[in-house]
Amino acid sequence: MMFKKWSFSIVTGLCLSVGVSAATFEGSLSDQSIKADLSISKDSYFLDLGGMHDTKDGSYGYIGAHIEDKDISKDYPVQIGLGARLLAVDADLSGNDSGIAVGLGGFYRYTLPKANRFSLYGSFYYAPQILSFDNIDKLYQAEVRGEYRTLRNAKVFIRYGLTSVDYSGFSSNHKMNDSFGLGVSLDF
């Protein structure tokens, strides 16, 4: 709860201090989880904030900062972003199942040339032991999805995500968000 208040305060403060040129909201659902993300961009920089709650596997929240590049010289843009995310995880296991980590990584989006309403998206973030704190030894987070632009400012997508957390108190890693989901992305 403290992480949510802290990250919301930071994002709100940064948005008010720099002129925001665009914002994107993404939300997705599966049978047992809900995931939401908000990104706010200014030129080639953006901040993002999000989280996921799974009824069986626990929850995580994050705040991140990225730099991105878009190739819009053709009618099939490529979008690449590199950055970092501060993640707070609570796995709902029996004790010693929460912690924070700094994940480094990024994303890649490719829009198909002959069918420019379709795009493929992938992201990966990794937090090694040196960037993992409290009870977390290491963490990685990955997502792939197929997107279809339904309107100028909206996309629907099918996603598969996985967050894997190695805890110091458990013999095996814990998988969260290991599922398919349906979602929507809205640009403002």
mmCIF file of C-alpha atoms in Angstrom:
data_model
loop_
_atom_site.group_PDB
_atom_site.id
_atom_site.type_symbol
_atom_site.label_atom_id
_atom_site.label_comp_id
_atom_site.label_asym_id
_atom_site.label_seq_id
_atom_site.Cartn_x
_atom_site.Cartn_y
_atom_site.Cartn_z
ATOM 1 C CA MET A 1 0.000 0.000 0.000
ATOM 2 C CA MET A 2 2.838 2.346 0.875
ATOM 3 C CA PHE A 3 4.452 1.643 -2.500
ATOM 4 C CA LYS A 4 1.259 2.602 -4.340
ATOM 5 C CA LYS A 5 0.959 5.941 -2.537
ATOM 6 C CA TRP A 6 4.660 6.695 -2.969
ATOM 7 C CA SER A 7 4.759 5.854 -6.694
ATOM 8 C CA PHE A 8 1.524 7.740 -7.435
ATOM 9 C CA SER A 9 2.926 10.823 -5.689
ATOM 10 C CA ILE A 10 6.127 10.706 -7.728
ATOM 11 C CA VAL A 11 4.332 10.289 -11.061
ATOM 12 C CA THR A 12 1.862 13.060 -10.233
ATOM 13 C CA GLY A 13 4.653 15.421 -9.219
ATOM 14 C CA LEU A 14 6.684 14.716 -12.329
ATOM 15 C CA CYS A 15 3.665 15.195 -14.577
ATOM 16 C CA LEU A 16 2.907 18.563 -13.049
ATOM 17 C CA SER A 17 6.525 19.705 -13.265
ATOM 18 C CA VAL A 18 7.074 18.789 -16.936
ATOM 19 C CA GLY A 19 4.589 19.298 -19.731
ATOM 20 C CA VAL A 20 3.031 15.973 -20.615
ATOM 21 C CA SER A 21 2.531 15.448 -24.318
ATOM 22 C CA ALA A 22 0.789 12.042 -24.259
ATOM 23 C CA ALA A 23 -0.539 9.371 -21.945
ATOM 24 C CA THR A 24 -1.452 5.728 -22.472
ATOM 25 C CA PHE A 25 -3.612 3.497 -20.266
ATOM 26 C CA GLU A 26 -3.483 -0.281 -20.661
ATOM 27 C CA GLY A 27 -5.599 -2.806 -18.839
ATOM 28 C CA SER A 28 -5.953 -6.559 -19.186
ATOM 29 C CA LEU A 29 -7.852 -9.409 -17.563
ATOM 30 C CA SER A 30 -7.511 -13.162 -17.311
ATOM 31 C CA ASP A 31 -9.551 -15.686 -15.327
ATOM 32 C CA GLN A 32 -7.687 -14.959 -12.103
ATOM 33 C CA SER A 33 -5.757 -11.713 -12.608
ATOM 34 C CA ILE A 34 -6.117 -8.047 -13.423
ATOM 35 C CA LYS A 35 -3.295 -5.845 -14.719
ATOM 36 C CA ALA A 36 -3.189 -2.080 -15.316
ATOM 37 C CA ASP A 37 -0.457 0.234 -16.622
ATOM 38 C CA LEU A 38 -0.253 3.988 -17.167
ATOM 39 C CA SER A 39 2.533 5.686 -19.112
ATOM 40 C CA ILE A 40 3.100 9.401 -19.479
ATOM 41 C CA SER A 41 5.460 10.655 -22.173
ATOM 42 C CA LYS A 42 7.301 13.833 -23.080
ATOM 43 C CA ASP A 43 9.203 13.748 -26.372
ATOM 44 C CA SER A 44 11.356 10.595 -26.279
ATOM 45 C CA TYR A 45 11.110 10.036 -22.493
ATOM 46 C CA PHE A 46 8.311 8.451 -20.533
ATOM 47 C CA LEU A 47 7.393 7.348 -17.044
ATOM 48 C CA ASP A 48 5.200 4.355 -16.383
ATOM 49 C CA LEU A 49 3.342 3.048 -13.384
ATOM 50 C CA GLY A 50 1.413 -0.166 -13.054
ATOM 51 C CA GLY A 51 0.572 -3.295 -11.201
ATOM 52 C CA MET A 52 -0.995 -6.714 -11.259
ATOM 53 C CA HIS A 53 -3.112 -8.668 -8.783
ATOM 54 C CA ASP A 54 -3.568 -12.420 -9.114
ATOM 55 C CA THR A 55 -6.004 -14.235 -6.823
ATOM 56 C CA LYS A 56 -3.594 -17.189 -6.371
ATOM 57 C CA ASP A 57 -0.068 -15.843 -6.943
ATOM 58 C CA GLY A 58 0.029 -12.428 -5.257
ATOM 59 C CA SER A 59 0.578 -8.870 -6.471
ATOM 60 C CA TYR A 60 3.236 -6.535 -7.750
ATOM 61 C CA GLY A 61 3.464 -2.832 -8.479
ATOM 62 C CA TYR A 62 6.092 -0.830 -10.308
ATOM 63 C CA ILE A 63 7.233 2.606 -11.338
ATOM 64 C CA GLY A 64 9.628 3.029 -14.256
ATOM 65 C CA ALA A 65 11.460 5.481 -16.471
ATOM 66 C CA HIS A 66 12.372 4.895 -20.121
ATOM 67 C CA ILE A 67 13.841 6.491 -23.174
ATOM 68 C CA GLU A 68 12.281 5.454 -26.472
ATOM 69 C CA ASP A 69 12.850 5.750 -30.182
ATOM 70 C CA LYS A 70 10.185 5.559 -32.886
ATOM 71 C CA ASP A 71 10.851 5.027 -36.576
ATOM 72 C CA ILE A 72 7.881 6.655 -38.294
ATOM 73 C CA SER A 73 9.587 7.322 -41.622
ATOM 74 C CA LYS A 74 7.723 4.343 -43.093
ATOM 75 C CA ASP A 75 4.092 3.377 -42.750
ATOM 76 C CA TYR A 76 5.055 0.568 -40.373
ATOM 77 C CA PRO A 77 6.655 2.147 -37.314
ATOM 78 C CA VAL A 78 9.132 0.432 -35.041
ATOM 79 C CA GLN A 79 9.180 1.478 -31.397
ATOM 80 C CA ILE A 80 12.009 0.578 -29.010
ATOM 81 C CA GLY A 81 12.404 1.573 -25.364
ATOM 82 C CA LEU A 82 15.130 1.022 -22.776
ATOM 83 C CA GLY A 83 14.853 1.777 -19.092
ATOM 84 C CA ALA A 84 14.414 0.586 -15.528
ATOM 85 C CA ARG A 85 11.575 -0.315 -13.190
ATOM 86 C CA LEU A 86 11.415 -0.297 -9.413
ATOM 87 C CA LEU A 87 9.205 -3.292 -8.556
ATOM 88 C CA ALA A 88 7.547 -4.131 -5.240
ATOM 89 C CA VAL A 89 6.348 -7.735 -4.954
ATOM 90 C CA ASP A 90 4.097 -9.539 -2.468
ATOM 91 C CA ALA A 91 3.611 -13.176 -3.456
ATOM 92 C CA ASP A 92 0.988 -14.192 -0.851
ATOM 93 C CA LEU A 93 3.068 -17.192 0.223
ATOM 94 C CA SER A 94 3.770 -18.120 3.835
ATOM 95 C CA GLY A 95 6.028 -15.328 5.149
ATOM 96 C CA ASN A 96 9.229 -13.824 3.698
ATOM 97 C CA ASP A 97 7.490 -13.422 0.356
ATOM 98 C CA SER A 98 7.761 -9.696 -0.287
ATOM 99 C CA GLY A 99 10.534 -7.422 -1.426
ATOM 100 C CA ILE A 100 11.690 -4.877 -3.962
ATOM 101 C CA ALA A 101 13.958 -5.046 -6.991
ATOM 102 C CA VAL A 102 15.242 -2.763 -9.735
ATOM 103 C CA GLY A 103 14.651 -4.375 -13.134
ATOM 104 C CA LEU A 104 16.627 -3.250 -16.188
ATOM 105 C CA GLY A 105 15.278 -3.907 -19.662
ATOM 106 C CA GLY A 106 12.946 -2.566 -22.269
ATOM 107 C CA PHE A 107 10.400 -3.252 -24.979
ATOM 108 C CA TYR A 108 10.087 -3.606 -28.750
ATOM 109 C CA ARG A 109 6.991 -3.035 -30.923
ATOM 110 C CA TYR A 110 6.836 -3.873 -34.635
ATOM 111 C CA THR A 111 3.882 -2.938 -36.830
ATOM 112 C CA LEU A 112 3.405 -5.200 -39.858
ATOM 113 C CA PRO A 113 4.068 -3.412 -43.186
ATOM 114 C CA LYS A 114 1.166 -4.787 -45.219
ATOM 115 C CA ALA A 115 -1.301 -4.829 -42.337
ATOM 116 C CA ASN A 116 -0.529 -1.704 -40.337
ATOM 117 C CA ARG A 117 -3.346 -2.254 -37.852
ATOM 118 C CA PHE A 118 -1.498 -5.323 -36.492
ATOM 119 C CA SER A 119 1.579 -5.097 -34.304
ATOM 120 C CA LEU A 120 3.717 -7.404 -32.189
ATOM 121 C CA TYR A 121 5.040 -6.308 -28.805
ATOM 122 C CA GLY A 122 7.546 -7.813 -26.398
ATOM 123 C CA SER A 123 9.149 -6.636 -23.160
ATOM 124 C CA PHE A 124 11.721 -8.026 -20.734
ATOM 125 C CA TYR A 125 13.078 -6.729 -17.401
ATOM 126 C CA TYR A 126 15.707 -8.432 -15.251
ATOM 127 C CA ALA A 127 16.791 -7.682 -11.683
ATOM 128 C CA PRO A 128 19.939 -9.625 -10.705
ATOM 129 C CA GLN A 129 20.883 -10.290 -7.090
ATOM 130 C CA ILE A 130 22.803 -7.006 -6.795
ATOM 131 C CA LEU A 131 19.593 -5.047 -7.615
ATOM 132 C CA SER A 132 17.215 -7.199 -5.512
ATOM 133 C CA PHE A 133 16.448 -6.375 -1.881
ATOM 134 C CA ASP A 134 14.640 -7.655 1.199
ATOM 135 C CA ASN A 135 13.758 -11.319 0.545
ATOM 136 C CA ILE A 136 14.248 -11.351 -3.241
ATOM 137 C CA ASP A 137 17.377 -12.953 -4.745
ATOM 138 C CA LYS A 138 16.532 -12.113 -8.372
ATOM 139 C CA LEU A 139 13.532 -11.378 -10.555
ATOM 140 C CA TYR A 140 12.587 -11.305 -14.218
ATOM 141 C CA GLN A 141 9.463 -10.115 -15.965
ATOM 142 C CA ALA A 142 8.484 -10.804 -19.580
ATOM 143 C CA GLU A 143 5.461 -10.133 -21.773
ATOM 144 C CA VAL A 144 4.561 -10.788 -25.420
ATOM 145 C CA ARG A 145 1.394 -9.748 -27.163
ATOM 146 C CA GLY A 146 -0.373 -9.374 -30.470
ATOM 147 C CA GLU A 147 -2.152 -6.045 -30.931
ATOM 148 C CA TYR A 148 -4.881 -4.826 -33.273
ATOM 149 C CA ARG A 149 -5.569 -1.100 -33.667
ATOM 150 C CA THR A 150 -9.356 -0.787 -33.604
ATOM 151 C CA LEU A 151 -9.470 3.022 -33.532
ATOM 152 C CA ARG A 152 -6.894 5.763 -34.074
ATOM 153 C CA ASN A 153 -6.280 5.960 -30.315
ATOM 154 C CA ALA A 154 -7.196 2.446 -29.170
ATOM 155 C CA LYS A 155 -5.869 -1.096 -29.506
ATOM 156 C CA VAL A 156 -7.070 -4.456 -28.292
ATOM 157 C CA PHE A 157 -4.540 -7.181 -27.562
ATOM 158 C CA ILE A 158 -3.951 -10.760 -26.467
ATOM 159 C CA ARG A 159 -1.032 -11.043 -24.076
ATOM 160 C CA TYR A 160 1.031 -13.649 -22.311
ATOM 161 C CA GLY A 161 2.989 -12.509 -19.272
ATOM 162 C CA LEU A 162 5.299 -14.059 -16.723
ATOM 163 C CA THR A 163 6.965 -12.679 -13.607
ATOM 164 C CA SER A 164 9.418 -15.046 -11.912
ATOM 165 C CA VAL A 165 10.754 -14.236 -8.443
ATOM 166 C CA ASP A 166 13.551 -16.122 -6.627
ATOM 167 C CA TYR A 167 13.135 -15.705 -2.877
ATOM 168 C CA SER A 168 15.956 -16.324 -0.419
ATOM 169 C CA GLY A 169 13.650 -18.276 1.930
ATOM 170 C CA PHE A 170 12.222 -20.690 -0.668
ATOM 171 C CA SER A 171 13.913 -23.504 -2.587
ATOM 172 C CA SER A 172 12.224 -22.772 -5.940
ATOM 173 C CA ASN A 173 11.257 -19.640 -7.815
ATOM 174 C CA HIS A 174 7.710 -18.317 -7.623
ATOM 175 C CA LYS A 175 5.847 -17.556 -10.856
ATOM 176 C CA MET A 176 3.295 -14.776 -10.983
ATOM 177 C CA ASN A 177 1.169 -13.502 -13.853
ATOM 178 C CA ASP A 178 1.865 -16.759 -15.731
ATOM 179 C CA SER A 179 -1.186 -16.569 -17.981
ATOM 180 C CA PHE A 180 -2.857 -15.289 -21.114
ATOM 181 C CA GLY A 181 -5.098 -12.246 -20.949
ATOM 182 C CA LEU A 182 -7.235 -9.946 -23.071
ATOM 183 C CA GLY A 183 -6.653 -6.217 -22.894
ATOM 184 C CA VAL A 184 -7.171 -2.754 -24.253
ATOM 185 C CA SER A 185 -4.761 0.159 -24.760
ATOM 186 C CA LEU A 186 -6.008 3.768 -24.935
ATOM 187 C CA ASP A 187 -3.908 6.770 -26.036
ATOM 188 C CA PHE A 188 -4.785 10.263 -24.778
#
